[in-house]
Short mmCIF file of C-alpha atoms in Angstrom, two decimals:
data_model
loop_
_atom_site.label_atom_id
_atom_site.label_comp_id
_atom_site.label_asym_id
_atom_site.label_seq_id
_atom_site.Cartn_x
_atom_site.Cartn_y
_atom_site.Cartn_z
CA MET A 7 110.27 17.89 96.65
CA LYS A 8 106.46 17.39 96.27
CA ASP A 9 106.67 18.29 92.57
CA GLN A 10 109.67 15.75 92.15
CA LEU A 11 107.69 13.11 93.68
CA SER A 12 104.78 13.78 91.47
CA ASP A 13 107.10 13.42 88.45
CA ASP A 14 108.50 10.12 89.86
CA ARG A 15 104.86 8.78 90.20
CA SER A 16 104.18 9.64 86.41
CA ALA A 17 107.44 7.90 85.30
CA ILE A 18 107.15 4.84 87.42
CA ASP A 19 103.56 4.41 86.45
CA GLU A 20 104.30 4.53 82.68
CA VAL A 21 107.21 2.06 82.92
CA ILE A 22 105.39 -0.32 85.03
CA LYS A 23 102.25 -0.25 82.67
CA LEU A 24 104.81 -1.02 79.82
CA LEU A 25 107.05 -3.62 81.42
CA GLY A 26 105.04 -4.95 84.30
CA ASN A 27 103.90 -7.99 82.44
CA GLU A 28 107.47 -8.84 81.57
CA ARG A 29 108.22 -9.46 85.25
CA VAL A 30 111.11 -7.12 85.37
CA ILE A 31 112.14 -6.06 88.94
CA ILE A 32 112.88 -2.34 89.65
CA GLY A 33 116.19 -1.69 91.68
CA GLY A 34 118.76 0.94 92.02
CA GLY A 35 117.96 4.45 93.41
CA CYS A 36 114.37 4.21 92.09
CA ALA A 37 113.55 1.53 94.50
CA LEU A 38 113.85 3.97 97.34
CA ILE A 39 111.29 6.17 95.68
CA ILE A 40 108.94 3.11 95.21
CA TYR A 41 109.39 2.18 98.98
CA ARG A 42 108.48 5.63 100.04
CA LEU A 43 105.49 6.22 97.60
CA TYR A 44 103.81 2.88 97.41
CA LEU A 45 104.84 0.73 100.32
CA SER A 46 105.79 2.80 103.49
CA ARG A 47 103.90 5.99 102.70
CA GLU A 48 105.72 7.69 105.54
CA GLY A 49 109.06 9.23 106.19
CA PRO A 50 111.01 11.85 104.28
CA PRO A 51 111.33 11.59 100.46
CA PRO A 52 114.63 9.89 99.52
CA VAL A 53 117.48 11.58 97.76
CA ALA A 54 117.87 9.12 95.01
CA THR A 55 119.07 8.94 91.35
CA ARG A 56 116.15 9.56 88.95
CA ASP A 57 117.15 6.80 86.59
CA ILE A 58 115.43 3.51 86.57
CA ASP A 59 117.52 0.42 87.05
CA THR A 60 115.61 -2.57 85.73
CA LEU A 61 116.88 -6.07 86.82
CA ILE A 62 116.02 -8.88 84.34
CA ARG A 63 116.33 -12.67 84.68
CA ARG A 64 117.94 -14.51 81.84
CA ASN A 65 114.74 -16.35 81.01
CA ALA A 66 112.12 -13.79 82.33
CA SER A 67 110.45 -12.90 78.88
CA LYS A 68 110.19 -13.98 75.34
CA ALA A 69 109.38 -10.38 74.30
CA ASN A 70 111.71 -8.16 72.42
CA LEU A 71 112.15 -5.42 74.92
CA HIS A 72 113.93 -3.10 72.50
CA GLU A 73 110.93 -3.07 70.14
CA LEU A 74 108.46 -2.62 73.00
CA LEU A 75 110.51 0.41 74.38
CA VAL A 76 111.02 1.98 71.05
CA ALA A 77 107.39 1.59 69.99
CA ALA A 78 106.51 3.37 73.40
CA GLY A 79 108.61 6.35 72.44
CA PHE A 80 111.88 5.53 74.21
CA LYS A 81 115.17 6.57 72.39
CA TRP A 82 117.95 3.95 72.33
CA GLU A 83 121.36 5.34 73.20
CA PRO A 84 124.76 3.51 73.46
CA LYS A 85 126.68 4.32 76.66
CA SER A 86 130.10 2.71 76.05
CA ALA A 87 132.57 1.42 73.34
CA GLU A 88 132.81 -2.20 74.65
CA PRO A 89 132.32 -5.11 72.12
CA VAL A 90 128.76 -5.51 73.63
CA PRO A 91 128.14 -1.69 74.50
CA ALA A 92 126.08 -0.70 77.49
CA GLU A 93 122.92 1.07 76.52
CA CYS A 94 119.95 3.02 77.87
CA TYR A 95 116.57 4.11 76.80
CA ARG A 96 115.49 7.72 77.29
CA LYS A 97 112.05 9.41 77.27
CA ARG A 98 110.60 12.57 78.49
CA ILE A 99 107.71 11.65 80.80
CA GLY A 100 105.79 14.70 82.19
CA ASN A 101 108.51 16.94 83.59
CA LYS A 102 110.94 14.05 84.03
CA ASP A 103 113.77 12.93 81.66
CA VAL A 104 113.55 9.09 82.30
CA GLU A 105 116.77 6.99 81.64
CA LEU A 106 116.01 3.19 81.74
CA GLU A 107 118.88 0.59 82.00
CA PHE A 108 118.87 -3.12 82.23
CA ILE A 109 120.89 -5.24 84.77
CA THR A 110 121.32 -8.98 85.18
CA ASN A 111 123.41 -11.41 87.20
CA TYR A 112 126.76 -13.03 86.17
CA VAL A 113 126.44 -16.46 84.57
CA SER A 114 130.17 -16.84 84.71
CA HIS A 115 132.29 -14.64 87.19
CA GLN A 116 135.14 -14.81 84.55
CA ASP A 117 132.83 -13.03 82.04
CA HIS A 118 132.50 -9.47 82.98
CA GLY A 119 131.05 -8.12 79.77
CA ASN A 120 127.49 -6.91 79.00
CA VAL A 121 125.12 -9.51 77.65
CA LYS A 122 122.24 -9.40 74.97
CA LEU A 123 118.92 -10.50 76.45
CA ASN A 124 115.41 -10.19 74.79
CA GLY A 125 116.54 -7.56 72.32
CA ILE A 126 118.27 -5.44 74.92
CA VAL A 127 121.76 -5.35 76.39
CA ALA A 128 122.04 -5.87 80.20
CA GLN A 129 125.05 -5.02 82.37
CA GLN A 130 126.04 -7.83 84.56
CA LEU A 131 126.51 -7.12 88.33
CA ARG A 132 128.00 -9.09 91.19
CA TYR A 133 125.73 -10.49 94.05
CA LEU A 134 122.52 -9.63 92.02
CA GLU A 135 121.26 -13.19 92.31
CA MET A 136 119.89 -12.35 95.67
CA SER A 137 117.97 -9.24 94.39
CA LEU A 138 116.56 -11.40 91.58
CA ALA A 139 115.28 -13.93 94.08
CA ASN A 140 113.98 -11.46 96.70
CA PHE A 141 111.33 -8.93 95.43
CA ILE A 142 107.97 -7.64 96.51
CA GLU A 143 104.91 -6.56 94.56
CA PHE A 144 103.73 -2.84 94.64
CA ARG A 145 100.82 -1.11 93.06
CA THR A 146 100.89 2.33 91.52
CA ASP A 147 98.19 5.05 92.00
CA SER A 148 96.67 3.96 88.71
CA GLY A 149 96.42 0.33 89.67
CA ALA A 150 99.44 -0.80 87.63
CA THR A 151 101.34 -3.81 89.29
CA GLY A 152 105.14 -4.06 89.50
CA LEU A 153 108.00 -5.68 91.16
CA VAL A 154 110.73 -4.07 93.26
CA VAL A 155 113.75 -5.49 95.01
CA SER A 156 112.88 -6.28 98.70
CA PRO A 157 114.38 -3.73 101.05
CA GLY A 158 116.52 -6.18 102.97
CA ALA A 159 118.01 -7.58 99.67
CA TRP A 160 118.50 -4.06 98.34
CA CYS A 161 120.41 -3.04 101.49
CA PHE A 162 122.53 -6.29 101.46
CA HIS A 163 123.54 -5.78 97.83
CA LYS A 164 124.66 -2.17 98.49
CA ILE A 165 126.81 -3.03 101.52
CA LEU A 166 128.34 -5.89 99.69
CA SER A 167 129.25 -3.82 96.48
CA PHE A 168 129.78 -0.17 97.55
CA ARG A 169 133.54 -0.64 98.34
CA HIS A 170 133.97 -2.04 94.79
CA ARG A 171 133.11 1.44 93.37
CA LYS A 172 136.15 2.90 91.59
CA HIS A 173 138.22 5.43 93.67
CA GLY A 174 136.54 8.78 93.59
CA ASN A 175 133.15 7.40 92.58
CA LEU A 176 130.49 9.38 94.60
CA LYS A 177 128.13 6.44 94.21
CA LYS A 178 129.58 4.71 97.15
CA TYR A 179 128.38 7.53 99.52
CA LYS A 180 124.91 7.30 97.76
CA ASP A 181 124.97 3.50 98.40
CA LEU A 182 125.57 4.00 102.15
CA TYR A 183 123.03 6.74 102.52
CA GLY A 184 120.46 4.59 100.62
CA ALA A 185 120.98 1.66 102.96
CA TRP A 186 120.69 3.93 105.88
CA TYR A 187 117.59 5.44 104.57
CA VAL A 188 115.86 2.20 103.91
CA LEU A 189 116.80 0.75 107.37
CA HIS A 190 116.01 3.89 109.43
CA GLU A 191 113.80 6.54 107.72
CA LEU A 192 110.64 4.61 106.80
CA GLY A 193 108.86 3.67 110.05
CA GLN A 194 107.51 0.16 110.20
CA PHE A 195 108.67 -0.59 106.57
CA SER A 196 112.24 0.05 108.00
CA GLU A 197 111.63 -2.40 110.86
CA GLY A 198 110.69 -5.05 108.30
CA ALA A 199 113.71 -4.18 106.25
CA ARG A 200 116.09 -4.64 109.16
CA SER A 201 114.44 -7.97 110.04
CA GLU A 202 114.78 -9.33 106.47
CA LEU A 203 118.43 -8.04 106.29
CA VAL A 204 119.25 -10.02 109.40
CA GLN A 205 117.62 -13.17 108.06
CA LEU A 206 119.40 -12.85 104.61
CA MET A 207 122.69 -12.38 106.29
CA LYS A 208 122.04 -15.62 108.34
CA ALA A 209 121.05 -17.57 105.14
CA ASN A 210 124.17 -16.16 103.23
CA SER A 211 126.96 -16.29 105.87
CA SER A 212 129.93 -15.85 103.44
CA TRP A 213 128.34 -12.70 101.86
CA ALA A 214 127.52 -11.53 105.31
CA THR A 215 131.12 -11.87 106.40
CA ALA A 216 132.16 -9.84 103.36
CA ALA A 217 129.31 -7.15 104.01
CA LYS A 218 130.21 -6.77 107.65
CA LYS A 219 133.84 -6.33 106.74
CA ASN A 220 133.09 -3.72 104.15
CA VAL A 221 131.05 -1.41 106.47
CA ARG A 222 133.34 -1.88 109.61
CA GLU A 223 136.44 -1.28 107.60
CA TRP A 224 134.95 1.81 105.87
CA ILE A 225 133.91 3.32 109.17
CA ALA A 226 137.35 2.68 110.73
CA GLU A 227 139.19 4.14 107.76
CA ALA A 228 136.68 7.02 107.03
CA THR A 229 138.26 10.48 106.79
CA PRO A 230 136.88 13.92 107.50
CA LYS A 231 136.36 14.14 103.78
CA ASP A 232 134.39 10.84 103.75
CA GLU A 233 132.24 12.02 106.62
CA LYS A 234 131.47 15.28 104.73
CA MET A 235 130.68 13.48 101.37
CA LEU A 236 128.31 11.03 103.21
CA SER A 237 126.50 13.79 105.12
CA GLN A 238 126.13 15.73 101.75
CA GLN A 239 123.84 12.92 100.46
CA ASP A 240 121.17 13.74 102.95
CA PRO A 241 119.83 17.36 102.93
CA SER A 242 118.57 17.02 106.56
CA GLY A 243 122.27 16.15 107.61
CA THR A 244 121.00 13.25 109.71
CA CYS A 245 122.87 10.69 107.75
CA SER A 246 126.27 10.68 109.40
CA LEU A 247 129.28 8.27 110.14
CA ASP A 248 127.71 7.84 113.62
CA ALA A 249 124.34 7.27 112.22
CA ILE A 250 125.64 4.46 109.97
CA LYS A 251 127.47 2.87 112.97
CA LYS A 252 124.43 3.02 115.11
CA THR A 253 122.07 1.50 112.35
CA PHE A 254 124.44 -1.43 111.43
CA ASP A 255 126.12 -2.40 114.71
CA PRO A 256 122.87 -3.99 116.22
CA LEU A 257 122.22 -5.81 112.83
CA PHE A 258 125.72 -7.22 112.52
CA SER A 259 125.58 -8.62 116.17
CA ALA A 260 121.97 -10.11 115.84
#
């Protein structure tokens, strides 16, 4: 795991040096790694996807990000056959194969396609407005400065969206594990994440109602297979159905 974190440090540092001035915001599983490496500096390393999801505002930059990435050695790859195909940028950084994708919020909830922004294609996601509005700054070991989704907003987005994953998609278990990890495993940083989540739910009552319903119904309907799949996300076996319940019940009643 130490070697993996070393690889993550190198990859994150290079991406932030390249895109930091464009004010992009790191989200997805890479956010967990950033929380652990640069913001909490305590707790077990996360089990997280090693791709880098990059959140981008509609008017964040005037730079052509495609040209910037290709010039830095990233290889463009299409990922779908849609009219505006999803895409990613790949590069080997140290011992790590980095896959960079871009994500943005819906402009119209009737338009579910991908959109072209600043020379790249970004996938539109539900509820992403909150993550674009709530972020914190971090500094890598080399001194590069970047932005990452704030932990409360990250968890809020996951519990709002995990039940929308397609049937059989293992990412819903990763979403639940990730939210539990952020809220439970990072010491004082987790305390701050819990406090922020409560405040965001109070400020977004309709979303909070949906999020609470998602988690409570999933817990009530979880099968032994669901419990097994959830526990398999955490090598220590600490993340369980009971652990999810004990973590969220106090927050939902706060």
